[in-house]
Amino acid sequence: MAIFITGGARSGKSGFAEAYARKLSDRGVYIATSQSFDDEMKERTRLHRQQRERSGYAWRTIEEPLALAEVLAELEREQAGGAGRPAVLVDCLTLWLTNWLLRLDPGTDGEQETKTNEDRLQAELDKLIAAVDAYTGPLLLVTNEVGSGIVPAYPLGRRFRDEAGRLNRRLAGHCAEAYLVVAGIPLDLKRHAFRLEED
């Protein structure tokens, strides 16, 4: 069962996801998508890992900035059909998207490069959606809601905002549950979703 969890920075979405994971299983797999390029990020990563270890919950951490679909497929192969499967928590999808955008950014205005990179990004998004659909255990997907702020002043920032919105919309549609965390309060989006009647 896939669960989509979104919210703004420091909204409490990761804390909610970890608490929900503890309800779903007695152990978890934490897939961290961040990359530590500087001392501040290294310290932040160390503190997050330390907090998980002190929680008393049995977390196994996998650090994977890019090959998220492949990690989910491997976990599915390892655990499919087994009893007492761990809760898998991905934190977070917008960092994963950032990693791909930075990797594929040609740094030029070359039309061919841009088209090729766009196709590659869409292929990675499609692979991730397929891996989420194929995953049969408890899976919590944490992402950031970035569309409520100002329009970024530079092209890559605007592309990130647009791609994050598209990614969130697609993934939420493939998840059984979807939550928006605001000021530490999780709101059940699917339970309260307005549905247009179809003729």
Short mmCIF file of C-alpha atoms in Angstrom, two decimals, residues 190 192-199:
data_model
loop_
_atom_site.label_atom_id
_atom_site.label_comp_id
_atom_site.label_asym_id
_atom_site.label_seq_id
_atom_site.Cartn_x
_atom_site.Cartn_y
_atom_site.Cartn_z
CA LYS A 190 -8.40 11.58 -0.30
CA HIS A 192 -12.00 15.01 1.82
CA ALA A 193 -11.42 15.23 -1.94
CA PHE A 194 -14.20 16.77 -3.99
CA ARG A 195 -15.12 14.60 -6.93
CA LEU A 196 -16.74 15.90 -10.09
CA GLU A 197 -19.60 13.69 -11.18
CA GLU A 198 -19.01 12.09 -14.56
CA ASP A 199 -21.89 11.90 -17.06
#
